CSV table of C-alpha atoms in Angstrom, one decimal:
chain,number,residue,atom,x,y,z
V,298,MET,CA,104.6,-9.9,46.2
V,299,SER,CA,101.2,-11.6,46.1
V,300,SER,CA,102.7,-14.5,44.1
V,301,SER,CA,105.5,-15.0,46.7
V,302,LYS,CA,103.0,-15.0,49.5
V,303,VAL,CA,100.8,-17.6,47.8
V,304,LYS,CA,103.9,-19.8,47.3
V,305,LYS,CA,104.6,-19.4,51.0
V,306,LEU,CA,101.1,-20.4,51.8
V,307,PHE,CA,101.5,-23.7,49.9
V,308,SER,CA,105.0,-24.2,51.1
V,309,ASP,CA,103.9,-23.9,54.7
V,310,SER,CA,101.2,-26.4,54.1
V,311,LEU,CA,103.8,-28.8,52.7
V,312,ILE,CA,106.0,-28.3,55.7
V,313,TYR,CA,103.1,-28.9,58.0
V,314,GLY,CA,102.4,-32.0,56.1
V,315,VAL,CA,105.8,-33.5,56.6
V,316,ALA,CA,105.7,-32.4,60.3
V,317,ILE,CA,102.3,-34.0,60.9
V,318,ILE,CA,103.4,-37.2,59.3
V,319,ALA,CA,106.5,-37.3,61.4
V,320,ARG,CA,104.7,-36.5,64.6
V,321,SER,CA,101.6,-38.5,64.3
V,322,LEU,CA,102.4,-41.4,62.0
V,323,SER,CA,105.8,-42.7,63.2
V,324,SER,CA,104.3,-46.1,63.7
V,325,ILE,CA,103.7,-46.2,59.9
V,326,ILE,CA,107.2,-45.1,59.1
V,327,LEU,CA,108.4,-47.7,61.5
V,328,LEU,CA,106.1,-50.3,60.1
V,329,PRO,CA,108.8,-52.7,58.8
V,330,LEU,CA,110.4,-52.7,62.2
V,331,TYR,CA,107.2,-53.2,64.1
V,332,THR,CA,106.0,-56.0,61.9
V,333,ARG,CA,109.3,-57.8,62.2
V,334,TYR,CA,109.8,-57.5,66.0
V,335,LEU,CA,106.1,-57.3,67.1
V,336,SER,CA,103.4,-59.9,66.5
V,337,THR,CA,99.9,-58.8,65.4
V,338,GLU,CA,99.0,-59.2,69.1
V,339,GLY,CA,101.8,-57.0,70.2
V,340,TYR,CA,100.7,-54.4,67.6
V,341,GLY,CA,97.2,-54.7,69.0
V,342,VAL,CA,98.5,-54.1,72.6
V,343,ILE,CA,100.2,-50.8,71.5
V,344,GLU,CA,97.0,-49.8,69.8
V,345,LEU,CA,94.9,-50.3,72.9
V,346,LEU,CA,97.5,-48.4,75.0
V,347,SER,CA,97.4,-45.5,72.6
V,348,MET,CA,93.6,-45.6,72.6
V,349,THR,CA,93.6,-45.4,76.5
V,350,VAL,CA,95.8,-42.4,76.6
V,351,ASP,CA,93.8,-40.6,73.9
V,352,PHE,CA,90.6,-41.3,75.8
V,353,ALA,CA,92.1,-39.9,79.0
V,354,ALA,CA,93.4,-36.8,77.1
V,355,ILE,CA,89.8,-35.9,76.1
V,356,PHE,CA,88.8,-35.4,79.7
V,357,PHE,CA,92.0,-34.1,81.3
V,358,GLY,CA,92.8,-31.9,78.4
V,359,ALA,CA,89.3,-30.5,78.3
V,360,ARG,CA,89.9,-29.7,74.5
V,361,VAL,CA,91.6,-26.5,75.5
V,362,GLY,CA,93.7,-26.6,72.3
V,363,GLN,CA,90.6,-25.6,70.3
V,364,SER,CA,89.9,-22.7,72.7
V,365,PHE,CA,93.5,-21.6,72.4
V,366,LEU,CA,93.4,-21.2,68.6
V,367,ARG,CA,90.2,-19.3,68.8
V,368,TYR,CA,91.2,-16.8,71.5
V,369,TYR,CA,94.7,-16.5,70.3
V,370,GLY,CA,93.6,-15.8,66.8
V,371,LEU,CA,91.1,-13.2,68.0
V,372,ALA,CA,93.5,-11.5,70.4
V,373,SER,CA,94.1,-7.8,69.6
V,374,ASN,CA,97.6,-7.3,71.1
V,375,GLU,CA,100.7,-9.1,72.3
V,376,LYS,CA,99.7,-8.9,76.0
V,377,GLU,CA,96.4,-10.7,75.3
V,378,LYS,CA,98.2,-13.3,73.2
V,379,SER,CA,100.7,-14.0,76.0
V,380,GLU,CA,97.8,-14.3,78.5
V,381,VAL,CA,96.1,-16.8,76.3
V,382,PHE,CA,99.3,-18.9,75.8
V,383,SER,CA,100.5,-19.0,79.4
V,384,THR,CA,97.1,-19.7,80.8
V,385,SER,CA,96.4,-22.4,78.3
V,386,PHE,CA,99.8,-24.1,78.7
V,387,SER,CA,99.6,-24.1,82.5
V,388,LEU,CA,96.1,-25.4,82.6
V,389,LEU,CA,96.7,-28.2,80.2
V,390,SER,CA,100.0,-29.3,81.7
V,391,PHE,CA,98.5,-29.5,85.2
V,392,THR,CA,95.3,-31.4,84.1
V,393,HIS,CA,97.4,-33.9,82.1
V,394,LEU,CA,99.7,-34.5,85.0
V,395,VAL,CA,96.7,-35.3,87.2
V,396,GLY,CA,95.4,-37.7,84.5
V,397,ALA,CA,98.8,-39.5,84.2
V,398,VAL,CA,98.9,-40.0,87.9
V,399,LEU,CA,95.4,-41.5,88.0
V,400,LEU,CA,96.2,-43.8,85.1
V,401,ILE,CA,99.1,-45.2,87.0
V,402,VAL,CA,97.2,-45.5,90.3
V,403,PHE,CA,94.4,-47.5,88.6
V,404,SER,CA,96.6,-49.3,86.1
V,405,THR,CA,95.8,-52.8,87.6
V,406,SER,CA,92.1,-52.4,87.0
V,407,ILE,CA,92.6,-50.8,83.6
V,408,GLY,CA,95.0,-53.5,82.5
V,409,ALA,CA,92.5,-56.2,83.4
V,410,LEU,CA,89.8,-54.5,81.5
V,411,LEU,CA,91.9,-54.0,78.3
V,412,PHE,CA,93.9,-57.2,78.2
V,413,GLY,CA,92.0,-59.6,80.5
V,414,GLY,CA,95.0,-59.9,82.8
V,415,GLN,CA,98.1,-58.3,84.1
V,416,GLU,CA,100.6,-59.4,81.5
V,417,TYR,CA,101.0,-55.9,80.1
V,418,HIS,CA,100.6,-54.0,83.4
V,419,ALA,CA,104.2,-52.6,83.5
V,420,VAL,CA,103.8,-51.5,79.9
V,421,LEU,CA,100.6,-49.6,80.7
V,422,VAL,CA,102.3,-47.8,83.6
V,423,VAL,CA,105.2,-46.6,81.4
V,424,PHE,CA,102.9,-45.6,78.5
V,425,SER,CA,100.7,-43.5,80.8
V,426,LEU,CA,103.5,-40.9,80.9
V,427,ASN,CA,102.6,-40.1,77.3
V,428,LEU,CA,99.5,-38.4,78.6
V,429,LEU,CA,101.6,-35.9,80.5
V,430,PHE,CA,104.1,-35.2,77.7
V,431,GLY,CA,101.3,-35.0,75.1
V,432,GLY,CA,99.6,-32.3,77.2
V,433,MET,CA,102.8,-30.4,77.6
V,434,SER,CA,103.3,-30.4,73.8
V,435,GLU,CA,99.8,-29.4,72.6
V,436,ILE,CA,99.8,-25.7,73.3
V,437,PRO,CA,103.4,-25.0,72.2
V,438,LEU,CA,102.7,-26.7,68.9
V,439,ALA,CA,99.5,-24.8,68.5
V,440,TRP,CA,101.4,-21.5,69.3
V,441,LEU,CA,104.0,-22.3,66.6
V,442,ARG,CA,101.2,-22.9,64.0
V,443,ALA,CA,99.3,-19.7,65.0
V,444,ASN,CA,102.5,-17.7,64.5
V,445,GLY,CA,103.3,-19.2,61.1
V,446,LYS,CA,106.4,-21.0,62.4
V,447,ALA,CA,106.1,-24.0,60.1
V,448,ALA,CA,109.8,-24.7,60.0
V,449,SER,CA,109.9,-25.0,63.8
V,450,VAL,CA,107.0,-27.4,63.8
V,451,LEU,CA,108.9,-29.5,61.3
V,452,PHE,CA,112.1,-29.4,63.4
V,453,PHE,CA,110.4,-30.6,66.6
V,454,SER,CA,108.4,-33.2,64.7
V,455,LEU,CA,111.4,-34.6,62.9
V,456,ALA,CA,113.4,-34.6,66.2
V,457,LYS,CA,110.7,-36.8,67.8
V,458,LEU,CA,110.7,-39.1,64.8
V,459,VAL,CA,114.5,-39.5,64.8
V,460,LEU,CA,114.5,-40.1,68.5
V,461,GLN,CA,111.8,-42.7,68.3
V,462,ILE,CA,113.4,-44.5,65.4
V,463,SER,CA,116.8,-44.6,67.2
V,464,LEU,CA,115.2,-45.8,70.5
V,465,CYS,CA,113.1,-48.5,68.7
V,466,VAL,CA,116.2,-49.8,66.9
V,467,GLY,CA,118.0,-50.0,70.3
V,468,LEU,CA,115.2,-51.4,72.4
V,469,LEU,CA,113.4,-53.6,69.9
V,470,VAL,CA,116.2,-54.9,67.7
V,471,TYR,CA,119.3,-55.1,69.9
V,472,LEU,CA,117.7,-55.5,73.4
V,473,GLU,CA,114.6,-57.4,72.1
V,474,TRP,CA,112.3,-55.8,74.7
V,475,GLY,CA,109.2,-56.3,72.5
V,476,VAL,CA,106.1,-54.3,73.5
V,477,MET,CA,107.9,-52.7,76.4
V,478,GLY,CA,110.6,-51.5,74.1
V,479,ALA,CA,108.1,-49.9,71.7
V,480,ALA,CA,106.4,-48.2,74.7
V,481,LEU,CA,109.7,-46.9,76.2
V,482,ALA,CA,110.8,-45.6,72.8
V,483,SER,CA,107.5,-43.6,72.4
V,484,VAL,CA,107.6,-42.2,76.0
V,485,LEU,CA,111.3,-41.1,75.9
V,486,ALA,CA,110.9,-39.5,72.5
V,487,GLN,CA,107.7,-37.7,73.4
V,488,GLY,CA,109.1,-36.5,76.8
V,489,THR,CA,112.3,-35.2,75.3
V,490,VAL,CA,110.5,-33.1,72.7
V,491,ALA,CA,107.9,-31.9,75.2
V,492,VAL,CA,110.6,-30.4,77.4
V,493,LEU,CA,112.4,-28.8,74.4
V,494,LEU,CA,109.1,-27.3,73.1
V,495,THR,CA,108.3,-25.9,76.5
V,496,LEU,CA,111.6,-24.2,76.8
V,497,TYR,CA,111.5,-22.8,73.3
V,498,CYS,CA,108.0,-21.3,73.6
V,499,ILE,CA,108.2,-20.0,77.1
V,500,LYS,CA,111.1,-17.7,76.3
V,501,SER,CA,109.1,-16.0,73.6
V,502,ASN,CA,106.0,-15.3,75.8
V,503,LYS,CA,105.4,-13.4,79.0
V,504,ILE,CA,103.9,-15.4,81.8
V,505,ILE,CA,100.5,-13.8,82.4
V,506,LEU,CA,98.1,-16.2,84.2
V,507,SER,CA,94.5,-15.3,84.3
V,508,LYS,CA,91.5,-16.9,86.0
V,509,GLU,CA,89.1,-15.2,83.7
V,510,MET,CA,90.9,-16.5,80.7
V,511,ALA,CA,91.0,-20.0,82.2
V,512,LYS,CA,87.2,-19.8,82.6
V,513,LYS,CA,86.8,-18.6,79.1
V,514,LEU,CA,89.0,-21.4,77.7
V,515,VAL,CA,87.1,-24.1,79.7
V,516,GLY,CA,83.7,-22.6,79.1
V,517,PHE,CA,84.2,-22.6,75.3
V,518,SER,CA,85.8,-26.0,75.3
V,519,TRP,CA,83.7,-28.2,77.6
V,520,PRO,CA,80.8,-28.7,75.1
V,521,ILE,CA,83.5,-29.9,72.6
V,522,ILE,CA,84.4,-32.6,75.1
V,523,LEU,CA,81.1,-34.3,74.1
V,524,ALA,CA,82.1,-34.1,70.5
V,525,ALA,CA,85.6,-35.4,71.4
V,526,VAL,CA,84.2,-38.4,73.4
V,527,SER,CA,81.9,-39.1,70.5
V,528,MET,CA,84.8,-39.0,68.0
V,529,PHE,CA,86.7,-41.3,70.3
V,530,PHE,CA,84.0,-43.9,70.2
V,531,ILE,CA,83.5,-43.5,66.5
V,532,THR,CA,87.3,-43.9,65.9
V,533,TYR,CA,88.2,-46.4,68.6
V,534,GLY,CA,85.0,-47.9,69.9
V,535,ASP,CA,85.3,-50.8,67.4
V,536,ARG,CA,88.5,-51.9,69.1
V,537,PHE,CA,86.6,-52.7,72.3
V,538,PHE,CA,84.2,-54.9,70.4
V,539,ILE,CA,86.9,-56.5,68.3
V,540,ARG,CA,88.8,-57.3,71.5
V,541,THR,CA,85.6,-58.8,73.0
V,542,TYR,CA,84.3,-60.8,70.1
V,543,LEU,CA,87.5,-61.5,68.2
V,544,THR,CA,91.2,-61.5,69.2
V,545,LEU,CA,94.1,-59.2,70.0
V,546,SER,CA,95.6,-60.3,66.7
V,547,ASP,CA,92.5,-59.0,65.0
V,548,VAL,CA,92.9,-55.7,66.9
V,549,GLY,CA,96.4,-55.5,65.4
V,550,ILE,CA,95.3,-56.1,61.8
V,551,TYR,CA,92.4,-53.7,62.1
V,552,ALA,CA,94.6,-51.1,63.8
V,553,LEU,CA,97.1,-51.3,60.9
V,554,ALA,CA,94.2,-50.8,58.4
V,555,TYR,CA,93.0,-47.8,60.4
V,556,LYS,CA,96.4,-46.2,60.3
V,557,PHE,CA,96.0,-45.6,56.6
V,558,GLY,CA,92.9,-43.6,57.4
V,559,PHE,CA,95.1,-41.5,59.6
V,560,ILE,CA,97.6,-41.3,56.8
V,561,LEU,CA,95.0,-39.9,54.4
V,562,TYR,CA,94.0,-37.3,57.0
V,563,ALA,CA,97.6,-36.4,57.8
V,564,ILE,CA,98.8,-36.1,54.2
V,565,GLY,CA,95.6,-35.0,52.4
V,566,TRP,CA,93.9,-32.7,54.9
V,567,GLN,CA,95.7,-31.9,58.1
V,568,PRO,CA,98.6,-29.9,56.6
V,569,PHE,CA,96.0,-27.6,55.0
V,570,GLN,CA,93.8,-27.7,58.2
V,571,SER,CA,96.8,-26.6,60.3
V,572,MET,CA,97.0,-23.4,58.3
V,573,TRP,CA,93.3,-23.1,57.8
V,574,GLU,CA,92.1,-23.3,61.4
V,575,ALA,CA,93.6,-19.9,62.1
V,576,GLU,CA,93.2,-18.4,58.7
V,577,ARG,CA,89.4,-19.1,58.4
V,578,TYR,CA,88.6,-16.8,61.3
V,579,ARG,CA,90.5,-13.9,59.6
V,580,ILE,CA,88.5,-14.6,56.4
V,581,TYR,CA,85.3,-14.7,58.4
V,582,LYS,CA,85.9,-11.3,59.8
V,583,GLU,CA,86.2,-9.8,56.3
V,584,GLU,CA,83.0,-10.3,54.4
V,585,SER,CA,84.5,-9.3,51.1
V,586,GLN,CA,86.8,-12.4,51.4
V,587,HIS,CA,84.0,-14.9,51.9
V,588,TYR,CA,84.2,-16.1,48.3
V,589,LEU,CA,87.4,-17.9,49.3
V,590,PHE,CA,85.4,-20.5,51.3
V,591,PRO,CA,83.8,-22.3,48.3
V,592,ALA,CA,86.8,-21.8,46.0
V,593,ILE,CA,89.3,-23.4,48.3
V,594,PHE,CA,86.9,-26.1,49.4
V,595,SER,CA,86.3,-27.3,45.8
V,596,PHE,CA,90.0,-27.5,45.1
V,597,MET,CA,91.0,-29.2,48.4
V,598,SER,CA,88.1,-31.7,48.2
V,599,VAL,CA,89.1,-33.0,44.7
V,600,LEU,CA,92.8,-33.2,45.8
V,601,LEU,CA,91.7,-35.2,48.9
V,602,VAL,CA,89.6,-37.6,46.9
V,603,PHE,CA,92.5,-38.2,44.5
V,604,MET,CA,94.8,-39.0,47.4
V,605,ALA,CA,92.1,-41.3,48.9
V,606,PHE,CA,91.7,-43.1,45.5
V,607,GLY,CA,95.5,-43.5,45.1
V,608,LEU,CA,96.0,-44.9,48.6
V,609,SER,CA,93.1,-47.4,48.1
V,610,ILE,CA,94.6,-48.6,44.8
V,611,TRP,CA,98.2,-49.0,46.1
V,612,ILE,CA,97.6,-50.3,49.6
V,613,GLY,CA,97.9,-54.0,48.7
V,614,TYR,CA,101.1,-53.4,46.8
V,615,PHE,CA,102.5,-51.4,49.7
V,616,LEU,CA,101.7,-53.9,52.4
V,617,GLN,CA,103.3,-56.7,50.4
V,618,LEU,CA,106.5,-54.7,50.1
V,619,MET,CA,106.7,-53.3,53.7
V,620,SER,CA,105.1,-55.8,56.1
V,621,ASP,CA,105.1,-59.4,57.1
V,622,GLN,CA,102.4,-61.6,55.5
V,623,GLU,CA,100.6,-61.8,58.8
V,624,PHE,CA,99.5,-58.2,58.3
V,625,TRP,CA,98.4,-58.4,54.6
V,626,PRO,CA,94.7,-59.0,55.3
V,627,ALA,CA,94.5,-55.3,56.5
V,628,ALA,CA,94.4,-54.2,52.9
V,629,GLU,CA,90.8,-55.4,52.5
V,630,TYR,CA,89.5,-52.9,55.0
V,631,VAL,CA,91.5,-49.8,54.1
V,632,PRO,CA,89.3,-48.4,51.3
V,633,VAL,CA,86.2,-48.4,53.4
V,634,ILE,CA,88.0,-46.7,56.4
V,635,ILE,CA,89.5,-44.1,54.0
V,636,LEU,CA,86.0,-43.2,52.7
V,637,GLY,CA,85.1,-42.4,56.3
V,638,TYR,CA,88.1,-40.1,56.6
V,639,VAL,CA,87.0,-38.2,53.5
V,640,PHE,CA,83.8,-37.4,55.3
V,641,LEU,CA,85.7,-36.5,58.5
V,642,SER,CA,87.9,-34.0,56.5
V,643,TRP,CA,84.8,-32.4,55.0
V,644,THR,CA,83.3,-32.0,58.5
V,645,GLY,CA,86.4,-30.1,59.6
V,646,TYR,CA,85.9,-27.6,56.9
V,647,CYS,CA,82.1,-27.2,57.2
V,648,ASN,CA,81.9,-26.7,61.0
V,649,LEU,CA,82.9,-23.0,61.0
V,650,GLY,CA,79.4,-21.7,61.6
V,651,ILE,CA,79.2,-23.6,64.9
V,652,PHE,CA,82.5,-22.2,66.2
V,653,THR,CA,81.9,-18.6,65.1
V,654,SER,CA,78.5,-18.6,66.7
V,655,GLY,CA,80.1,-19.8,70.0
V,656,ASN,CA,77.3,-22.3,70.5
V,657,THR,CA,79.5,-25.4,70.6
V,658,LYS,CA,76.8,-27.3,72.6
V,659,VAL,CA,75.1,-28.3,69.4
V,660,PHE,CA,78.4,-29.6,68.1
V,661,GLY,CA,78.8,-31.9,71.1
V,662,VAL,CA,75.2,-33.1,71.2
V,663,SER,CA,75.1,-34.0,67.5
V,664,SER,CA,78.4,-35.8,67.8
V,665,MET,CA,77.1,-37.7,70.9
V,666,PHE,CA,74.1,-39.0,69.0
V,667,THR,CA,76.3,-40.1,66.2
V,668,ALA,CA,78.5,-42.0,68.6
V,669,LEU,CA,75.5,-43.8,70.2
V,670,PHE,CA,74.4,-44.9,66.7
V,671,CYS,CA,78.0,-46.1,66.1
V,672,LEU,CA,78.3,-48.1,69.3
V,673,VAL,CA,74.9,-49.9,68.7
V,674,ALA,CA,76.0,-50.6,65.1
V,675,TYR,CA,79.4,-52.0,66.2
V,676,TRP,CA,77.6,-54.3,68.7
V,677,LEU,CA,75.4,-55.6,65.9
V,678,ALA,CA,77.9,-55.7,63.0
V,679,ILE,CA,81.2,-56.9,64.5
V,680,PRO,CA,80.0,-60.3,65.9
V,681,SER,CA,78.4,-61.2,62.5
V,682,TYR,CA,80.6,-59.5,59.9
V,683,GLY,CA,83.9,-59.2,61.7
V,684,LEU,CA,86.4,-56.5,60.8
V,685,MET,CA,84.6,-55.5,57.6
V,686,GLY,CA,81.5,-54.8,59.7
V,687,ALA,CA,83.6,-52.5,61.9
V,688,ALA,CA,85.0,-50.7,58.8
V,689,VAL,CA,81.6,-50.2,57.2
V,690,VAL,CA,80.0,-48.8,60.4
V,691,THR,CA,82.9,-46.4,60.8
V,692,ALA,CA,82.4,-45.0,57.3
V,693,ILE,CA,78.6,-44.6,57.9
V,694,ALA,CA,79.2,-43.0,61.2
V,695,PHE,CA,81.6,-40.4,59.8
V,696,PHE,CA,79.0,-39.6,57.1
V,697,VAL,CA,76.2,-39.2,59.5
V,698,ARG,CA,78.3,-36.9,61.7
V,699,PHE,CA,79.3,-34.9,58.7
V,700,PHE,CA,75.7,-34.5,57.4
V,701,VAL,CA,74.4,-33.3,60.8
V,702,ILE,CA,77.2,-30.9,61.6
V,703,HIS,CA,77.1,-29.4,58.1
V,704,LYS,CA,73.4,-28.7,58.4
V,705,LEU,CA,73.8,-27.2,61.9
V,706,ALA,CA,76.8,-25.1,60.9
V,707,LYS,CA,75.2,-23.9,57.6
V,708,ALA,CA,72.2,-22.6,59.6
V,709,ARG,CA,74.5,-20.3,61.6
V,710,PHE,CA,76.8,-19.3,58.8
V,711,ASN,CA,76.4,-20.2,55.1
V,712,MET,CA,79.8,-20.8,53.5
V,713,LYS,CA,78.0,-21.2,50.1
V,714,LEU,CA,80.0,-24.3,49.2
V,715,ASN,CA,79.9,-25.9,45.7
V,716,TRP,CA,79.4,-29.6,46.3
V,717,TYR,CA,79.6,-30.7,42.6
V,718,PRO,CA,83.4,-31.2,42.4
V,719,ALA,CA,83.6,-33.0,45.7
V,720,VAL,CA,80.7,-35.4,45.2
V,721,SER,CA,81.5,-36.0,41.5
V,722,SER,CA,85.1,-36.8,42.1
V,723,LEU,CA,84.1,-39.2,44.9
V,724,CYS,CA,81.7,-41.0,42.6
V,725,LEU,CA,84.4,-41.2,39.9
V,726,ALA,CA,86.9,-42.6,42.3
V,727,SER,CA,84.4,-45.3,43.5
V,728,VAL,CA,83.6,-46.4,40.0
V,729,LEU,CA,87.3,-46.6,38.9
V,730,PHE,CA,88.2,-48.5,42.1
V,731,TRP,CA,85.7,-51.3,41.4
V,732,VAL,CA,86.7,-51.3,37.8
V,733,ASN,CA,90.3,-51.9,38.9
V,734,GLU,CA,89.2,-54.5,41.5
V,735,ILE,CA,87.4,-56.7,39.0
V,736,GLY,CA,90.4,-56.6,36.7
V,737,VAL,CA,89.1,-54.6,33.7
V,738,ILE,CA,92.4,-52.7,33.7
V,739,ASN,CA,94.9,-55.6,33.8
V,740,THR,CA,98.3,-55.2,32.1
V,741,GLY,CA,99.8,-58.3,33.8
V,742,ASN,CA,101.9,-56.1,36.0
V,743,LEU,CA,100.3,-54.7,39.2
V,744,PHE,CA,102.5,-51.7,39.4
V,745,LEU,CA,101.8,-50.6,35.8
V,746,SER,CA,98.0,-51.3,36.2
V,747,ASN,CA,97.9,-49.1,39.3
V,748,VAL,CA,99.8,-46.3,37.5
V,749,LEU,CA,97.4,-46.4,34.6
V,750,VAL,CA,94.2,-46.3,36.7
V,751,CYS,CA,95.5,-43.3,38.6
V,752,PHE,CA,96.3,-41.4,35.4
V,753,LEU,CA,92.8,-42.4,34.1
V,754,PHE,CA,91.3,-40.8,37.2
V,755,LEU,CA,93.1,-37.5,36.5
V,756,ILE,CA,92.1,-37.5,32.9
V,757,MET,CA,88.5,-38.1,33.7
V,758,LEU,CA,88.4,-35.2,36.1
V,759,PHE,CA,88.8,-32.9,33.1
V,760,VAL,CA,86.9,-35.0,30.6
V,761,LEU,CA,83.8,-34.9,32.8
V,762,LYS,CA,84.5,-31.3,33.6
V,763,ILE,CA,84.7,-32.0,37.3
V,764,VAL,CA,87.8,-29.8,37.3
V,765,LYS,CA,88.5,-27.1,34.7
V,766,VAL,CA,91.8,-25.4,34.0
V,767,SER,CA,90.0,-22.1,34.5
V,768,ASP,CA,89.0,-23.4,38.0
V,769,LEU,CA,92.6,-23.9,38.9
V,770,LYS,CA,93.5,-20.4,37.8
V,771,THR,CA,90.6,-19.0,39.8
V,772,VAL,CA,91.7,-20.7,43.0
V,773,TYR,CA,95.2,-19.4,42.5
V,774,SER,CA,94.1,-15.9,41.8
V,775,THR,CA,91.7,-15.8,44.8
V,776,LEU,CA,94.5,-17.0,47.1
V,777,ALA,CA,96.8,-14.3,45.6
V,778,LYS,CA,94.3,-11.6,46.3
V,779,LYS,CA,93.9,-12.9,49.9
V,780,ALA,CA,97.6,-13.1,50.4
V,781,GLY,CA,98.1,-9.5,49.1
V,782,ALA,CA,95.2,-8.1,51.2
């Protein structure tokens, strides 16, 4: 029985992985289509529009999704769970509606700020609707995850992907609507799935609205807004400086490179995190299960580093196969950005002490100072060092944020993590990457050379005793005990 539950744990993570990729990274799956029918400037426009909607979502969403997972996970009965769901969903849908209306009302000024004119004003108006539909989807998707409905998450995510692909083919290829076609495809797909998600989840929950619960949700979340704003500027702030000091085409190239940081996070961490965000509170409440924290972290960190290494090695080969030559320079910046996302993933695991203490203010303040450092560094680095300057500052900023949050969280709850596997595997990956870059491993065939260096990484993990067979058995057995508890 325990073995079957462990298999379900990993199968759910795999299902979440496919769902997250489909939901969040459709632009990567659609990459050949975008690079054929959109220029680097057009791709940059879509990136700036997405960035604008994401920024608005921070304020109008108030980060209620984080509160929902906490209060829903700690709810003691079905009535409390329904109260948390219905209050969270209603609150988030209303605030996102207000946000979408304001974006449309001020679209002329926003368009001038983003693009230096009104060429893409109509596209901005259409794309603003994604703020509303995104808000409608957030709580239903979180509810599905909290209830272990991985297959349903996958269904809705794939539905959105299929819709967006179909609409892009029709609007970009056949009608040749360019950037407007890409925007319409995104909005129509997002809106259709948002309505279906709402209908599916509402029928399974009683409508119990509570002012007190709304106050708790906002009260817990508002300090996280500082952290979210900080994360926005760390993640997207460089686009403003690139747009100012360089060109829209540079924004497009850098945005493509940055997508592979998202890919690493989506494939290598977020599937696990989707399961872990709810599970870690249950483990926290059972002191006898705290040994799971270091065991799982060591395993997941080495796996993440291996994925980061593989993606860095294969990125040039992938872009040559899948994109127009105009986008190939993006490969140069991918490894540095990916390094930053390793640090971001570690932060997501180490921040538990801040959330369990309820003192989310320190989370927001520490992230805010990291963002200020980041913005100053972007201002200094991008004019002189271009896109590589932006990538390096991003990696440093993610590390600074990780270091600060880890220290603050550890002071409130010590997870007793073992850092040797994580740090050692990262050092090994860095050495082998540069060995591969200078051509030490050169078979005359790029594909074969990449395969060999990836196998060498795996072998060295065991040769250097970064990973032991006994460690793998220990991770499995601890998960089995937890699943059978």
